[in-house]
Short mmCIF file of C-alpha atoms in Angstrom, two decimals:
data_model
loop_
_atom_site.label_atom_id
_atom_site.label_comp_id
_atom_site.label_asym_id
_atom_site.label_seq_id
_atom_site.Cartn_x
_atom_site.Cartn_y
_atom_site.Cartn_z
CA MET W 1 18.60 -17.49 -15.03
CA SER W 2 15.55 -17.03 -17.70
CA LEU W 3 16.55 -19.90 -19.47
CA ALA W 4 16.54 -21.91 -16.30
CA VAL W 5 13.32 -20.57 -15.28
CA SER W 6 11.40 -21.49 -18.90
CA VAL W 7 12.74 -24.87 -18.59
CA LEU W 8 12.01 -25.20 -14.85
CA LYS W 9 8.51 -23.50 -14.73
CA PRO W 10 6.42 -26.21 -16.68
CA LEU W 11 7.79 -28.67 -14.17
CA VAL W 12 6.70 -26.64 -11.37
CA ASP W 13 3.49 -25.68 -12.66
CA LEU W 14 2.91 -29.79 -13.19
CA VAL W 15 3.72 -30.23 -9.40
CA LEU W 16 2.40 -26.90 -7.90
CA PRO W 17 -0.25 -25.60 -10.58
CA PRO W 18 -0.91 -21.89 -10.34
CA ARG W 19 -3.86 -20.89 -8.51
CA CYS W 20 -6.13 -17.81 -8.06
CA PRO W 21 -4.69 -15.79 -5.44
CA GLY W 22 -8.37 -14.86 -4.30
CA CYS W 23 -10.13 -18.12 -4.30
CA GLY W 24 -7.44 -20.94 -4.94
CA VAL W 25 -9.09 -22.19 -8.05
CA LEU W 26 -6.59 -23.47 -10.99
CA VAL W 27 -5.45 -20.42 -13.18
CA GLU W 28 -3.19 -20.60 -16.11
CA ASP W 29 -0.39 -18.29 -14.47
CA ASP W 30 1.12 -17.22 -11.33
CA LEU W 31 -0.58 -14.28 -9.57
CA GLN W 32 -3.43 -14.27 -12.09
CA PHE W 33 -7.17 -14.11 -10.75
CA CYS W 34 -9.96 -16.47 -11.78
CA GLY W 35 -12.84 -14.77 -14.10
CA ASP W 36 -15.17 -14.30 -10.95
CA CYS W 37 -12.46 -12.89 -8.71
CA TRP W 38 -11.45 -10.72 -11.23
CA ASN W 39 -14.79 -9.44 -12.15
CA ALA W 40 -15.42 -9.01 -8.23
CA LEU W 41 -12.42 -6.77 -7.53
CA ARG W 42 -13.17 -3.02 -7.06
CA PHE W 43 -10.50 -1.48 -9.10
CA ILE W 44 -10.47 2.34 -8.39
CA SER W 45 -10.31 4.50 -11.44
CA ALA W 46 -11.48 7.87 -12.76
CA PRO W 47 -13.37 9.67 -11.79
CA ALA W 48 -11.55 10.29 -8.57
CA CYS W 49 -10.95 13.34 -6.26
CA THR W 50 -7.48 14.69 -7.55
CA SER W 51 -6.36 15.37 -4.20
CA CYS W 52 -7.06 12.33 -2.05
CA GLY W 53 -7.95 9.51 -4.80
CA LYS W 54 -11.21 8.99 -3.27
CA PRO W 55 -13.57 7.80 -6.62
CA PHE W 56 -16.60 9.65 -6.89
CA ALA W 57 -19.79 8.31 -8.31
CA GLN W 58 -20.20 7.82 -12.36
CA GLY W 59 -21.21 10.80 -14.68
CA ARG W 60 -19.15 13.42 -12.35
CA ASP W 61 -16.36 15.55 -14.15
CA ASP W 62 -12.69 15.01 -13.92
CA ASP W 63 -10.36 17.68 -12.08
CA LEU W 64 -12.77 17.53 -8.73
CA VAL W 65 -11.88 17.86 -5.37
CA CYS W 66 -13.83 16.34 -2.75
CA ALA W 67 -15.93 18.23 -0.09
CA GLU W 68 -13.53 16.59 2.69
CA CYS W 69 -10.28 17.75 1.01
CA LEU W 70 -11.49 21.32 0.13
CA ALA W 71 -12.71 21.54 3.85
CA HIS W 72 -9.52 19.82 5.55
CA PRO W 73 -6.60 19.70 2.76
CA PRO W 74 -4.73 16.62 3.35
CA LEU W 75 -1.06 16.63 4.50
CA HIS W 76 -0.32 13.86 1.61
CA ASP W 77 -0.09 14.64 -2.10
CA GLY W 78 -2.47 11.76 -3.34
CA ILE W 79 -3.44 8.07 -2.41
CA LYS W 80 -2.80 5.62 -5.11
CA ALA W 81 -4.90 2.30 -4.43
CA ALA W 82 -5.37 -0.54 -6.81
CA VAL W 83 -8.60 -1.47 -4.81
CA LEU W 84 -11.38 -0.88 -2.83
CA TYR W 85 -11.18 -2.75 0.47
CA ASP W 86 -13.72 -5.76 0.91
CA ASP W 87 -13.69 -8.96 1.80
CA LEU W 88 -11.80 -10.03 -1.41
CA SER W 89 -8.90 -7.85 -1.16
CA ARG W 90 -8.88 -8.22 2.76
CA SER W 91 -8.06 -11.72 2.06
CA ILE W 92 -4.97 -11.16 -0.49
CA VAL W 93 -3.96 -8.85 2.74
CA LEU W 94 -4.33 -11.46 5.39
CA ARG W 95 -2.86 -14.23 3.19
CA LEU W 96 0.47 -11.94 2.70
CA LYS W 97 0.60 -10.81 6.27
CA HIS W 98 -0.41 -13.88 8.19
CA GLY W 99 -0.64 -16.69 5.69
CA GLY W 100 2.96 -16.56 4.54
CA LYS W 101 2.14 -16.14 1.01
CA ILE W 102 4.90 -13.49 0.54
CA GLY W 103 4.74 -13.84 -3.19
CA LEU W 104 1.59 -11.76 -3.09
CA ALA W 105 3.73 -8.76 -2.59
CA ARG W 106 4.39 -9.18 -6.32
CA LEU W 107 0.84 -9.23 -7.03
CA VAL W 108 0.23 -5.84 -5.47
CA ALA W 109 2.99 -4.30 -7.11
CA LYS W 110 1.59 -5.41 -10.35
CA HIS W 111 -1.84 -3.89 -9.84
CA LEU W 112 0.08 -0.66 -8.50
CA GLU W 113 2.55 -0.11 -11.04
CA ARG W 114 0.24 1.89 -13.21
CA HIS W 115 0.11 4.67 -10.76
CA LEU W 116 3.95 4.95 -10.83
CA PRO W 117 5.18 8.66 -12.01
CA ALA W 118 6.13 8.72 -15.77
CA ASP W 119 9.71 10.08 -14.54
CA GLY W 120 11.05 8.34 -11.49
CA SER W 121 14.21 10.30 -11.43
CA ASP W 122 13.25 12.07 -8.22
CA VAL W 123 11.30 9.03 -6.59
CA VAL W 124 12.18 7.14 -3.79
CA LEU W 125 9.93 4.61 -1.98
CA VAL W 126 9.71 4.54 1.85
CA PRO W 127 7.98 1.52 3.36
CA VAL W 128 5.82 1.94 6.42
CA PRO W 129 8.03 0.40 9.32
CA LEU W 130 6.70 -2.45 11.66
CA HIS W 131 8.11 -2.22 15.21
CA ARG W 132 11.11 -4.48 15.83
CA TRP W 133 9.02 -6.74 17.93
CA ARG W 134 5.93 -7.40 15.48
CA LEU W 135 9.02 -7.77 12.87
CA TRP W 136 10.53 -10.40 14.88
CA ARG W 137 7.30 -12.20 15.44
CA ARG W 138 6.09 -11.78 11.83
CA GLY W 139 9.42 -12.29 10.09
CA PHE W 140 9.01 -9.65 7.44
CA ASN W 141 7.41 -6.36 6.96
CA GLN W 142 4.59 -6.64 4.18
CA SER W 143 5.15 -3.06 3.08
CA ILE W 144 8.94 -3.70 2.49
CA LEU W 145 8.39 -6.69 0.39
CA ILE W 146 5.79 -4.29 -1.67
CA ALA W 147 7.97 -1.57 -1.97
CA ARG W 148 10.99 -4.08 -3.00
CA ALA W 149 8.63 -5.51 -5.74
CA LEU W 150 7.35 -2.21 -7.05
CA ALA W 151 10.69 -0.64 -7.01
CA ALA W 152 12.06 -3.56 -9.07
CA LYS W 153 9.16 -2.49 -11.91
CA ARG W 154 11.13 0.74 -12.84
CA SER W 155 14.54 0.41 -10.99
CA LEU W 156 13.33 2.97 -8.53
CA LYS W 157 15.46 3.86 -5.11
CA ILE W 158 13.92 2.26 -2.23
CA GLU W 159 15.16 3.29 1.51
CA THR W 160 14.24 0.72 4.15
CA ASP W 161 15.50 2.58 7.32
CA VAL W 162 14.59 6.27 6.84
CA LEU W 163 11.30 5.79 8.93
CA ARG W 164 11.66 4.20 12.18
CA ARG W 165 8.89 3.02 14.49
CA THR W 166 10.32 4.01 17.98
CA ARG W 167 7.33 2.09 20.14
CA ALA W 168 4.89 -0.33 19.85
CA THR W 169 0.99 0.46 19.41
CA PRO W 170 -2.00 -1.68 20.21
CA PRO W 171 -4.11 -2.91 17.26
CA LEU W 172 -5.85 0.16 15.68
CA LYS W 173 -8.77 -2.29 14.33
CA GLY W 174 -11.94 -1.20 15.86
CA MET W 175 -10.77 2.46 17.11
CA THR W 176 -12.25 5.53 15.85
CA ARG W 177 -10.37 7.96 13.71
CA GLN W 178 -9.56 10.27 16.54
CA GLN W 179 -8.55 7.26 18.52
CA ARG W 180 -6.07 6.10 15.91
CA ALA W 181 -4.65 9.52 15.50
CA VAL W 182 -3.76 9.42 19.26
CA ALA W 183 -2.51 6.04 19.35
CA VAL W 184 0.31 6.52 16.49
CA ARG W 185 1.37 10.15 18.00
CA GLY W 186 4.89 10.19 18.38
CA VAL W 187 5.30 6.57 17.11
CA PHE W 188 7.83 7.50 14.22
CA ASP W 189 10.97 8.84 13.87
CA ILE W 190 13.59 9.93 11.01
CA PRO W 191 17.32 10.13 12.21
CA ALA W 192 18.90 13.19 11.24
CA ALA W 193 21.55 11.14 9.41
CA ARG W 194 19.18 9.83 7.03
CA ARG W 195 17.06 13.08 5.93
CA ASP W 196 19.56 13.65 2.96
CA ARG W 197 18.24 10.53 1.37
CA ILE W 198 14.75 11.97 1.20
CA ALA W 199 15.31 15.61 1.01
CA GLY W 200 13.85 17.36 -2.25
CA ARG W 201 12.51 14.01 -3.45
CA HIS W 202 9.02 12.77 -4.13
CA VAL W 203 8.59 9.99 -1.48
CA LEU W 204 6.09 7.00 -2.25
CA LEU W 205 4.90 6.00 0.94
CA ILE W 206 4.13 2.19 0.68
CA ASP W 207 1.59 0.62 2.91
CA ASP W 208 -0.87 -2.57 2.56
CA VAL W 209 -4.31 -0.94 3.19
CA TYR W 210 -5.37 3.03 3.94
CA THR W 211 -7.80 3.03 6.86
CA THR W 212 -8.35 6.18 8.20
CA GLY W 213 -5.18 7.59 7.33
CA ALA W 214 -3.81 8.17 11.02
CA THR W 215 -0.44 5.96 10.27
CA ALA W 216 0.03 7.44 6.89
CA ASN W 217 -0.46 10.94 7.95
CA ALA W 218 2.05 10.47 10.99
CA CYS W 219 4.47 9.24 8.29
CA VAL W 220 3.71 11.93 5.80
CA ARG W 221 4.21 14.78 8.49
CA LEU W 222 7.73 13.43 9.38
CA LEU W 223 8.52 13.08 5.75
CA LYS W 224 7.77 16.37 4.48
CA LYS W 225 9.66 18.10 7.89
CA ALA W 226 12.83 16.34 7.01
CA GLY W 227 12.69 17.88 3.58
CA ALA W 228 10.57 15.69 1.32
CA GLU W 229 9.43 17.61 -1.63
CA ARG W 230 5.96 15.50 -2.26
CA VAL W 231 4.89 12.53 -0.19
CA THR W 232 2.08 10.16 -2.46
CA ILE W 233 0.84 7.14 -0.34
CA PHE W 234 0.78 3.84 -2.51
CA CYS W 235 -1.21 0.90 -1.01
CA TRP W 236 -3.33 -2.44 -2.31
CA ALA W 237 -6.39 -1.25 -0.93
CA ARG W 238 -8.31 1.89 0.31
CA VAL W 239 -10.89 1.77 3.25
CA LEU W 240 -14.00 3.94 2.41
CA ARG W 241 -16.23 4.98 5.11
CA GLU W 242 -19.81 4.47 5.51
CA GLY W 243 -20.62 7.79 4.31
CA ASP W 244 -18.20 7.59 1.58
CA GLU W 245 -20.13 4.62 -0.20
CA ALA W 246 -22.44 6.89 -2.44
CA ASP W 247 -19.45 8.34 -4.15
CA THR W 248 -17.79 4.88 -5.47
CA PRO W 249 -18.39 4.17 -9.17
#
């Protein structure tokens, strides 16, 4: 297979040359950003809150917890996002979800790989589920595609049917944090027969974007109730509220 790929790739590149996933200009290799888009991406790195992963302003010490996490300790055990949510990172999500560019799931996994635990023996990846009607319309669940690409990086276990979305929800865009929490209340379920697949495990909850945390928190609550030892949220981009902007690098 690798020999065939090495032979055919130059021919494919000649007909369909690699393009930057951000702006579409020609680049040297697949899933590679051009220089301008690479410099424009706001990658999340230290220093950051050790609880939720929110970046702090430059110059702060490591091993600090943000004020919000101190006041209201989160249900999860960390948020690992590759980049901050902005127009560029949003365009990647839209092309993946609605533009049919499913290969971008490998791009997301590529940039999330650095956050994977060194020891993956107790790790299991669980994608955030779509309702069956949305899955039928879209044809795929982007979180499953990301999870599969990420699992392949380290041969990690993945469970695509542990979490179920039992009813559809209205679009959450434009809702307040409280409205989102109400909208996803009771939406997810974990069948009793599948709980042993995550019991005592470190679950990596896979999604595309972390906004207010309403969806993720609903999933985390169920996963821990079902016996998960830890639940860490993995996503491509993280939205920061207006008041959080002062804490970005």
